[in-house]
JSON list of C-alpha atoms in Angstrom, two decimals:
[
{"chain": "A", "resi": 357, "resn": "UNK", "atom": "CA", "xyz": [6.54, 1.16, 16.91]},
{"chain": "A", "resi": 358, "resn": "UNK", "atom": "CA", "xyz": [8.57, -1.63, 15.35]},
{"chain": "A", "resi": 359, "resn": "UNK", "atom": "CA", "xyz": [6.98, -5.07, 15.63]},
{"chain": "A", "resi": 360, "resn": "UNK", "atom": "CA", "xyz": [9.28, -7.24, 13.57]},
{"chain": "A", "resi": 361, "resn": "UNK", "atom": "CA", "xyz": [12.59, -5.41, 13.67]},
{"chain": "A", "resi": 362, "resn": "UNK", "atom": "CA", "xyz": [13.22, -5.99, 9.98]},
{"chain": "A", "resi": 363, "resn": "UNK", "atom": "CA", "xyz": [16.22, -3.90, 9.08]},
{"chain": "A", "resi": 364, "resn": "UNK", "atom": "CA", "xyz": [18.39, -5.98, 6.75]},
{"chain": "A", "resi": 365, "resn": "UNK", "atom": "CA", "xyz": [17.97, -8.59, 4.04]},
{"chain": "A", "resi": 366, "resn": "UNK", "atom": "CA", "xyz": [21.15, -10.25, 2.82]},
{"chain": "A", "resi": 367, "resn": "UNK", "atom": "CA", "xyz": [23.18, -7.41, 4.32]},
{"chain": "A", "resi": 368, "resn": "UNK", "atom": "CA", "xyz": [21.21, -4.68, 2.54]},
{"chain": "A", "resi": 369, "resn": "UNK", "atom": "CA", "xyz": [18.68, -2.30, 4.06]},
{"chain": "A", "resi": 370, "resn": "UNK", "atom": "CA", "xyz": [15.35, -4.12, 3.86]},
{"chain": "A", "resi": 371, "resn": "UNK", "atom": "CA", "xyz": [13.12, -1.10, 3.24]},
{"chain": "A", "resi": 372, "resn": "UNK", "atom": "CA", "xyz": [14.28, -0.27, -0.31]},
{"chain": "A", "resi": 373, "resn": "UNK", "atom": "CA", "xyz": [13.82, -3.92, -1.24]},
{"chain": "A", "resi": 374, "resn": "UNK", "atom": "CA", "xyz": [10.44, -4.50, 0.43]},
{"chain": "A", "resi": 375, "resn": "UNK", "atom": "CA", "xyz": [8.85, -1.20, -0.53]},
{"chain": "A", "resi": 376, "resn": "UNK", "atom": "CA", "xyz": [8.79, -2.20, -4.19]},
{"chain": "A", "resi": 377, "resn": "UNK", "atom": "CA", "xyz": [6.37, -5.03, -3.44]},
{"chain": "A", "resi": 378, "resn": "UNK", "atom": "CA", "xyz": [3.98, -2.61, -1.73]},
{"chain": "A", "resi": 379, "resn": "UNK", "atom": "CA", "xyz": [4.13, 0.05, -4.44]},
{"chain": "A", "resi": 380, "resn": "UNK", "atom": "CA", "xyz": [3.32, -2.56, -7.08]},
{"chain": "A", "resi": 381, "resn": "UNK", "atom": "CA", "xyz": [0.81, -4.81, -5.30]},
{"chain": "A", "resi": 382, "resn": "UNK", "atom": "CA", "xyz": [-1.38, -2.18, -3.59]},
{"chain": "A", "resi": 383, "resn": "UNK", "atom": "CA", "xyz": [-2.10, -0.05, -6.69]},
{"chain": "A", "resi": 384, "resn": "UNK", "atom": "CA", "xyz": [-2.56, -3.21, -8.77]},
{"chain": "A", "resi": 385, "resn": "UNK", "atom": "CA", "xyz": [-5.05, -4.57, -6.23]},
{"chain": "A", "resi": 386, "resn": "UNK", "atom": "CA", "xyz": [-6.87, -1.22, -6.04]},
{"chain": "A", "resi": 387, "resn": "UNK", "atom": "CA", "xyz": [-7.30, -1.05, -9.81]},
{"chain": "A", "resi": 388, "resn": "UNK", "atom": "CA", "xyz": [-8.24, -4.74, -10.01]},
{"chain": "A", "resi": 389, "resn": "UNK", "atom": "CA", "xyz": [-10.86, -4.28, -7.28]},
{"chain": "A", "resi": 390, "resn": "UNK", "atom": "CA", "xyz": [-12.36, -1.28, -9.09]},
{"chain": "A", "resi": 391, "resn": "UNK", "atom": "CA", "xyz": [-12.54, -3.26, -12.33]},
{"chain": "A", "resi": 392, "resn": "UNK", "atom": "CA", "xyz": [-14.13, -6.31, -10.69]},
{"chain": "A", "resi": 393, "resn": "UNK", "atom": "CA", "xyz": [-16.68, -4.10, -8.95]},
{"chain": "A", "resi": 394, "resn": "UNK", "atom": "CA", "xyz": [-17.54, -2.50, -12.28]},
{"chain": "A", "resi": 395, "resn": "UNK", "atom": "CA", "xyz": [-17.52, -5.61, -14.51]},
{"chain": "A", "resi": 396, "resn": "UNK", "atom": "CA", "xyz": [-20.23, -7.92, -13.23]},
{"chain": "A", "resi": 397, "resn": "UNK", "atom": "CA", "xyz": [-19.16, -10.74, -15.53]},
{"chain": "A", "resi": 398, "resn": "UNK", "atom": "CA", "xyz": [-15.64, -10.78, -14.06]},
{"chain": "A", "resi": 399, "resn": "UNK", "atom": "CA", "xyz": [-16.66, -10.75, -10.41]},
{"chain": "A", "resi": 400, "resn": "UNK", "atom": "CA", "xyz": [-17.19, -14.53, -10.04]},
{"chain": "A", "resi": 401, "resn": "UNK", "atom": "CA", "xyz": [-13.86, -15.39, -11.62]},
{"chain": "A", "resi": 402, "resn": "UNK", "atom": "CA", "xyz": [-11.68, -12.63, -10.22]},
{"chain": "A", "resi": 403, "resn": "UNK", "atom": "CA", "xyz": [-13.00, -11.51, -6.83]},
{"chain": "A", "resi": 404, "resn": "UNK", "atom": "CA", "xyz": [-11.00, -14.17, -4.93]},
{"chain": "A", "resi": 405, "resn": "UNK", "atom": "CA", "xyz": [-7.69, -13.51, -6.75]},
{"chain": "A", "resi": 406, "resn": "UNK", "atom": "CA", "xyz": [-8.22, -9.78, -6.21]},
{"chain": "A", "resi": 407, "resn": "UNK", "atom": "CA", "xyz": [-8.83, -10.35, -2.49]},
{"chain": "A", "resi": 408, "resn": "UNK", "atom": "CA", "xyz": [-5.65, -12.44, -2.28]},
{"chain": "A", "resi": 409, "resn": "UNK", "atom": "CA", "xyz": [-3.73, -9.76, -4.19]},
{"chain": "A", "resi": 410, "resn": "UNK", "atom": "CA", "xyz": [-5.03, -7.08, -1.83]},
{"chain": "A", "resi": 411, "resn": "UNK", "atom": "CA", "xyz": [-4.02, -9.15, 1.21]},
{"chain": "A", "resi": 412, "resn": "UNK", "atom": "CA", "xyz": [-0.54, -9.61, -0.26]},
{"chain": "A", "resi": 413, "resn": "UNK", "atom": "CA", "xyz": [-0.38, -5.85, -0.86]},
{"chain": "A", "resi": 414, "resn": "UNK", "atom": "CA", "xyz": [-1.38, -5.13, 2.74]},
{"chain": "A", "resi": 415, "resn": "UNK", "atom": "CA", "xyz": [1.26, -7.57, 3.98]},
{"chain": "A", "resi": 416, "resn": "UNK", "atom": "CA", "xyz": [3.87, -5.92, 1.74]},
{"chain": "A", "resi": 417, "resn": "UNK", "atom": "CA", "xyz": [2.83, -2.48, 3.02]},
{"chain": "A", "resi": 418, "resn": "UNK", "atom": "CA", "xyz": [3.21, -3.72, 6.59]},
{"chain": "A", "resi": 419, "resn": "UNK", "atom": "CA", "xyz": [6.70, -5.08, 5.87]},
{"chain": "A", "resi": 420, "resn": "UNK", "atom": "CA", "xyz": [7.69, -1.86, 4.10]},
{"chain": "A", "resi": 421, "resn": "UNK", "atom": "CA", "xyz": [6.45, 0.22, 7.04]},
{"chain": "A", "resi": 422, "resn": "UNK", "atom": "CA", "xyz": [8.15, -1.98, 9.61]},
{"chain": "A", "resi": 423, "resn": "UNK", "atom": "CA", "xyz": [11.45, -1.99, 7.72]},
{"chain": "A", "resi": 424, "resn": "UNK", "atom": "CA", "xyz": [11.31, 1.77, 7.15]},
{"chain": "A", "resi": 425, "resn": "UNK", "atom": "CA", "xyz": [11.30, 2.65, 10.82]},
{"chain": "A", "resi": 426, "resn": "UNK", "atom": "CA", "xyz": [14.72, 1.11, 11.63]},
{"chain": "A", "resi": 427, "resn": "UNK", "atom": "CA", "xyz": [16.14, 2.61, 8.42]},
{"chain": "A", "resi": 428, "resn": "UNK", "atom": "CA", "xyz": [14.89, 6.06, 9.40]},
{"chain": "A", "resi": 429, "resn": "UNK", "atom": "CA", "xyz": [16.44, 5.68, 12.86]},
{"chain": "A", "resi": 430, "resn": "UNK", "atom": "CA", "xyz": [19.76, 4.48, 11.41]},
{"chain": "A", "resi": 431, "resn": "UNK", "atom": "CA", "xyz": [19.96, 7.34, 8.89]},
{"chain": "A", "resi": 432, "resn": "UNK", "atom": "CA", "xyz": [19.08, 9.93, 11.53]},
{"chain": "A", "resi": 433, "resn": "UNK", "atom": "CA", "xyz": [21.73, 8.52, 13.90]},
{"chain": "A", "resi": 434, "resn": "UNK", "atom": "CA", "xyz": [24.37, 8.47, 11.17]},
{"chain": "A", "resi": 435, "resn": "UNK", "atom": "CA", "xyz": [23.53, 11.97, 9.95]},
{"chain": "A", "resi": 436, "resn": "UNK", "atom": "CA", "xyz": [24.80, 14.68, 12.22]},
{"chain": "A", "resi": 437, "resn": "UNK", "atom": "CA", "xyz": [23.13, 17.54, 10.37]},
{"chain": "A", "resi": 438, "resn": "UNK", "atom": "CA", "xyz": [19.57, 18.65, 11.04]},
{"chain": "A", "resi": 439, "resn": "UNK", "atom": "CA", "xyz": [19.08, 19.05, 7.27]},
{"chain": "A", "resi": 440, "resn": "UNK", "atom": "CA", "xyz": [19.31, 15.32, 6.70]},
{"chain": "A", "resi": 441, "resn": "UNK", "atom": "CA", "xyz": [17.05, 14.63, 9.66]},
{"chain": "A", "resi": 442, "resn": "UNK", "atom": "CA", "xyz": [14.45, 17.17, 8.50]},
{"chain": "A", "resi": 443, "resn": "UNK", "atom": "CA", "xyz": [14.55, 15.80, 4.96]},
{"chain": "A", "resi": 444, "resn": "UNK", "atom": "CA", "xyz": [12.40, 12.83, 5.98]},
{"chain": "A", "resi": 445, "resn": "UNK", "atom": "CA", "xyz": [9.49, 15.25, 6.27]},
{"chain": "A", "resi": 446, "resn": "UNK", "atom": "CA", "xyz": [6.12, 13.53, 6.23]},
{"chain": "A", "resi": 447, "resn": "UNK", "atom": "CA", "xyz": [7.29, 10.33, 4.54]},
{"chain": "A", "resi": 448, "resn": "UNK", "atom": "CA", "xyz": [7.05, 8.11, 7.66]},
{"chain": "A", "resi": 449, "resn": "UNK", "atom": "CA", "xyz": [3.50, 9.31, 8.36]},
{"chain": "A", "resi": 450, "resn": "UNK", "atom": "CA", "xyz": [2.57, 8.90, 4.70]},
{"chain": "A", "resi": 451, "resn": "UNK", "atom": "CA", "xyz": [3.84, 5.32, 4.85]},
{"chain": "A", "resi": 452, "resn": "UNK", "atom": "CA", "xyz": [1.72, 4.67, 7.94]},
{"chain": "A", "resi": 453, "resn": "UNK", "atom": "CA", "xyz": [-1.34, 6.11, 6.20]},
{"chain": "A", "resi": 454, "resn": "UNK", "atom": "CA", "xyz": [-0.69, 4.06, 3.06]},
{"chain": "A", "resi": 455, "resn": "UNK", "atom": "CA", "xyz": [-0.50, 0.93, 5.21]},
{"chain": "A", "resi": 456, "resn": "UNK", "atom": "CA", "xyz": [-3.85, 1.70, 6.88]},
{"chain": "A", "resi": 457, "resn": "UNK", "atom": "CA", "xyz": [-5.55, 2.15, 3.51]},
{"chain": "A", "resi": 458, "resn": "UNK", "atom": "CA", "xyz": [-3.87, -0.99, 2.16]},
{"chain": "A", "resi": 459, "resn": "UNK", "atom": "CA", "xyz": [-5.48, -2.92, 5.03]},
{"chain": "A", "resi": 460, "resn": "UNK", "atom": "CA", "xyz": [-8.85, -1.27, 4.33]},
{"chain": "A", "resi": 461, "resn": "UNK", "atom": "CA", "xyz": [-8.43, -2.19, 0.66]},
{"chain": "A", "resi": 462, "resn": "UNK", "atom": "CA", "xyz": [-7.87, -5.83, 1.65]},
{"chain": "A", "resi": 463, "resn": "UNK", "atom": "CA", "xyz": [-10.95, -5.77, 3.88]},
{"chain": "A", "resi": 464, "resn": "UNK", "atom": "CA", "xyz": [-13.02, -4.25, 1.06]},
{"chain": "A", "resi": 465, "resn": "UNK", "atom": "CA", "xyz": [-11.75, -6.85, -1.42]},
{"chain": "A", "resi": 466, "resn": "UNK", "atom": "CA", "xyz": [-12.61, -9.65, 1.00]},
{"chain": "A", "resi": 467, "resn": "UNK", "atom": "CA", "xyz": [-16.04, -8.08, 1.45]},
{"chain": "A", "resi": 468, "resn": "UNK", "atom": "CA", "xyz": [-16.64, -7.99, -2.31]},
{"chain": "A", "resi": 469, "resn": "UNK", "atom": "CA", "xyz": [-15.59, -11.63, -2.60]},
{"chain": "A", "resi": 470, "resn": "UNK", "atom": "CA", "xyz": [-17.75, -12.68, 0.37]},
{"chain": "A", "resi": 471, "resn": "UNK", "atom": "CA", "xyz": [-20.85, -10.87, -0.91]},
{"chain": "A", "resi": 472, "resn": "UNK", "atom": "CA", "xyz": [-20.34, -12.29, -4.37]},
{"chain": "A", "resi": 473, "resn": "UNK", "atom": "CA", "xyz": [-19.66, -15.81, -3.12]},
{"chain": "A", "resi": 474, "resn": "UNK", "atom": "CA", "xyz": [-22.04, -16.09, -0.17]},
{"chain": "A", "resi": 475, "resn": "UNK", "atom": "CA", "xyz": [-24.50, -13.21, -0.54]},
{"chain": "A", "resi": 476, "resn": "UNK", "atom": "CA", "xyz": [-27.24, -15.33, -2.11]},
{"chain": "A", "resi": 477, "resn": "UNK", "atom": "CA", "xyz": [-27.29, -17.62, 0.94]},
{"chain": "A", "resi": 478, "resn": "UNK", "atom": "CA", "xyz": [-28.30, -14.80, 3.26]},
{"chain": "A", "resi": 479, "resn": "UNK", "atom": "CA", "xyz": [-31.23, -13.36, 1.31]},
{"chain": "A", "resi": 480, "resn": "UNK", "atom": "CA", "xyz": [-29.66, -9.90, 1.21]},
{"chain": "A", "resi": 481, "resn": "UNK", "atom": "CA", "xyz": [-31.69, -6.97, -0.08]},
{"chain": "A", "resi": 482, "resn": "UNK", "atom": "CA", "xyz": [-31.11, -6.28, -3.78]},
{"chain": "A", "resi": 483, "resn": "UNK", "atom": "CA", "xyz": [-29.27, -3.07, -3.02]},
{"chain": "A", "resi": 484, "resn": "UNK", "atom": "CA", "xyz": [-26.77, -4.63, -0.57]},
{"chain": "A", "resi": 485, "resn": "UNK", "atom": "CA", "xyz": [-24.35, -6.15, -3.11]},
{"chain": "A", "resi": 486, "resn": "UNK", "atom": "CA", "xyz": [-24.34, -2.97, -5.20]},
{"chain": "A", "resi": 487, "resn": "UNK", "atom": "CA", "xyz": [-23.74, -0.90, -2.06]},
{"chain": "A", "resi": 488, "resn": "UNK", "atom": "CA", "xyz": [-20.85, -3.19, -1.14]},
{"chain": "A", "resi": 489, "resn": "UNK", "atom": "CA", "xyz": [-19.29, -2.79, -4.58]},
{"chain": "A", "resi": 490, "resn": "UNK", "atom": "CA", "xyz": [-19.74, 0.97, -4.46]},
{"chain": "A", "resi": 491, "resn": "UNK", "atom": "CA", "xyz": [-18.36, 1.35, -0.95]},
{"chain": "A", "resi": 492, "resn": "UNK", "atom": "CA", "xyz": [-15.36, -0.84, -1.88]},
{"chain": "A", "resi": 493, "resn": "UNK", "atom": "CA", "xyz": [-14.30, 1.81, -4.38]},
{"chain": "A", "resi": 494, "resn": "UNK", "atom": "CA", "xyz": [-13.56, 4.28, -1.57]},
{"chain": "A", "resi": 495, "resn": "UNK", "atom": "CA", "xyz": [-10.69, 2.37, 0.07]},
{"chain": "A", "resi": 496, "resn": "UNK", "atom": "CA", "xyz": [-9.52, 1.31, -3.39]},
{"chain": "A", "resi": 497, "resn": "UNK", "atom": "CA", "xyz": [-9.15, 4.94, -4.46]},
{"chain": "A", "resi": 498, "resn": "UNK", "atom": "CA", "xyz": [-7.63, 6.02, -1.14]},
{"chain": "A", "resi": 499, "resn": "UNK", "atom": "CA", "xyz": [-5.16, 3.11, -1.08]},
{"chain": "A", "resi": 500, "resn": "UNK", "atom": "CA", "xyz": [-4.05, 4.01, -4.60]},
{"chain": "A", "resi": 501, "resn": "UNK", "atom": "CA", "xyz": [-3.66, 7.70, -3.77]},
{"chain": "A", "resi": 502, "resn": "UNK", "atom": "CA", "xyz": [-1.89, 7.23, -0.43]},
{"chain": "A", "resi": 503, "resn": "UNK", "atom": "CA", "xyz": [0.51, 4.66, -1.90]},
{"chain": "A", "resi": 504, "resn": "UNK", "atom": "CA", "xyz": [1.39, 7.05, -4.73]},
{"chain": "A", "resi": 505, "resn": "UNK", "atom": "CA", "xyz": [1.93, 9.90, -2.26]},
{"chain": "A", "resi": 506, "resn": "UNK", "atom": "CA", "xyz": [4.10, 7.80, 0.07]},
{"chain": "A", "resi": 507, "resn": "UNK", "atom": "CA", "xyz": [6.03, 6.29, -2.83]},
{"chain": "A", "resi": 508, "resn": "UNK", "atom": "CA", "xyz": [6.63, 9.70, -4.38]},
{"chain": "A", "resi": 509, "resn": "UNK", "atom": "CA", "xyz": [7.86, 11.22, -1.13]},
{"chain": "A", "resi": 510, "resn": "UNK", "atom": "CA", "xyz": [10.17, 8.23, -0.62]},
{"chain": "A", "resi": 511, "resn": "UNK", "atom": "CA", "xyz": [11.52, 8.59, -4.15]},
{"chain": "A", "resi": 512, "resn": "UNK", "atom": "CA", "xyz": [12.04, 12.32, -3.57]},
{"chain": "A", "resi": 513, "resn": "UNK", "atom": "CA", "xyz": [13.86, 11.52, -0.35]},
{"chain": "A", "resi": 514, "resn": "UNK", "atom": "CA", "xyz": [16.29, 9.21, -2.14]},
{"chain": "A", "resi": 515, "resn": "UNK", "atom": "CA", "xyz": [16.57, 10.62, -5.64]},
{"chain": "A", "resi": 516, "resn": "UNK", "atom": "CA", "xyz": [15.92, 14.36, -5.29]},
{"chain": "A", "resi": 517, "resn": "UNK", "atom": "CA", "xyz": [19.54, 15.46, -5.65]},
{"chain": "A", "resi": 518, "resn": "UNK", "atom": "CA", "xyz": [20.65, 12.79, -8.13]},
{"chain": "A", "resi": 519, "resn": "UNK", "atom": "CA", "xyz": [19.41, 14.72, -11.17]},
{"chain": "A", "resi": 520, "resn": "UNK", "atom": "CA", "xyz": [21.45, 17.77, -10.21]},
{"chain": "A", "resi": 521, "resn": "UNK", "atom": "CA", "xyz": [24.60, 15.63, -10.01]},
{"chain": "A", "resi": 522, "resn": "UNK", "atom": "CA", "xyz": [23.92, 14.03, -13.38]},
{"chain": "A", "resi": 523, "resn": "UNK", "atom": "CA", "xyz": [23.22, 17.31, -15.18]},
{"chain": "A", "resi": 524, "resn": "UNK", "atom": "CA", "xyz": [25.90, 19.31, -13.37]},
{"chain": "A", "resi": 525, "resn": "UNK", "atom": "CA", "xyz": [23.39, 21.90, -12.14]}
]
């Protein structure tokens, strides 16, 4: 389902341009969240920037997903062969999954920031902040993995045959 109908930016397909923001921001936010959960001394200073980075990554993943759907439709319409149509494989679903985990990463990062910033006001049990930091690592790892998988399948989709042209094989 396309919500925004983003298909072009400055006359170029939007997906190849927007996807780069997602494949940089989401893994960066996932790693940054893991580090801030691990390094207690960094949590106060970096939990808010990490949450903002994760939200930007989720927004970029949404834009990449939304711009990919019209591109997929356009390529499938233009391609008359079933081989080109089948070549998309699982990439659209992988992009959807990566978006879901990017959103969960943003929620986890906001949760870490909120517990760190406001947790003392609510007289939380001693284990609650540590549990929050530990649980936050799950969407961080899954966001990183799913973004790598979706990015790799997209790169394979675009660049798979280029090496054979360059080497003459």
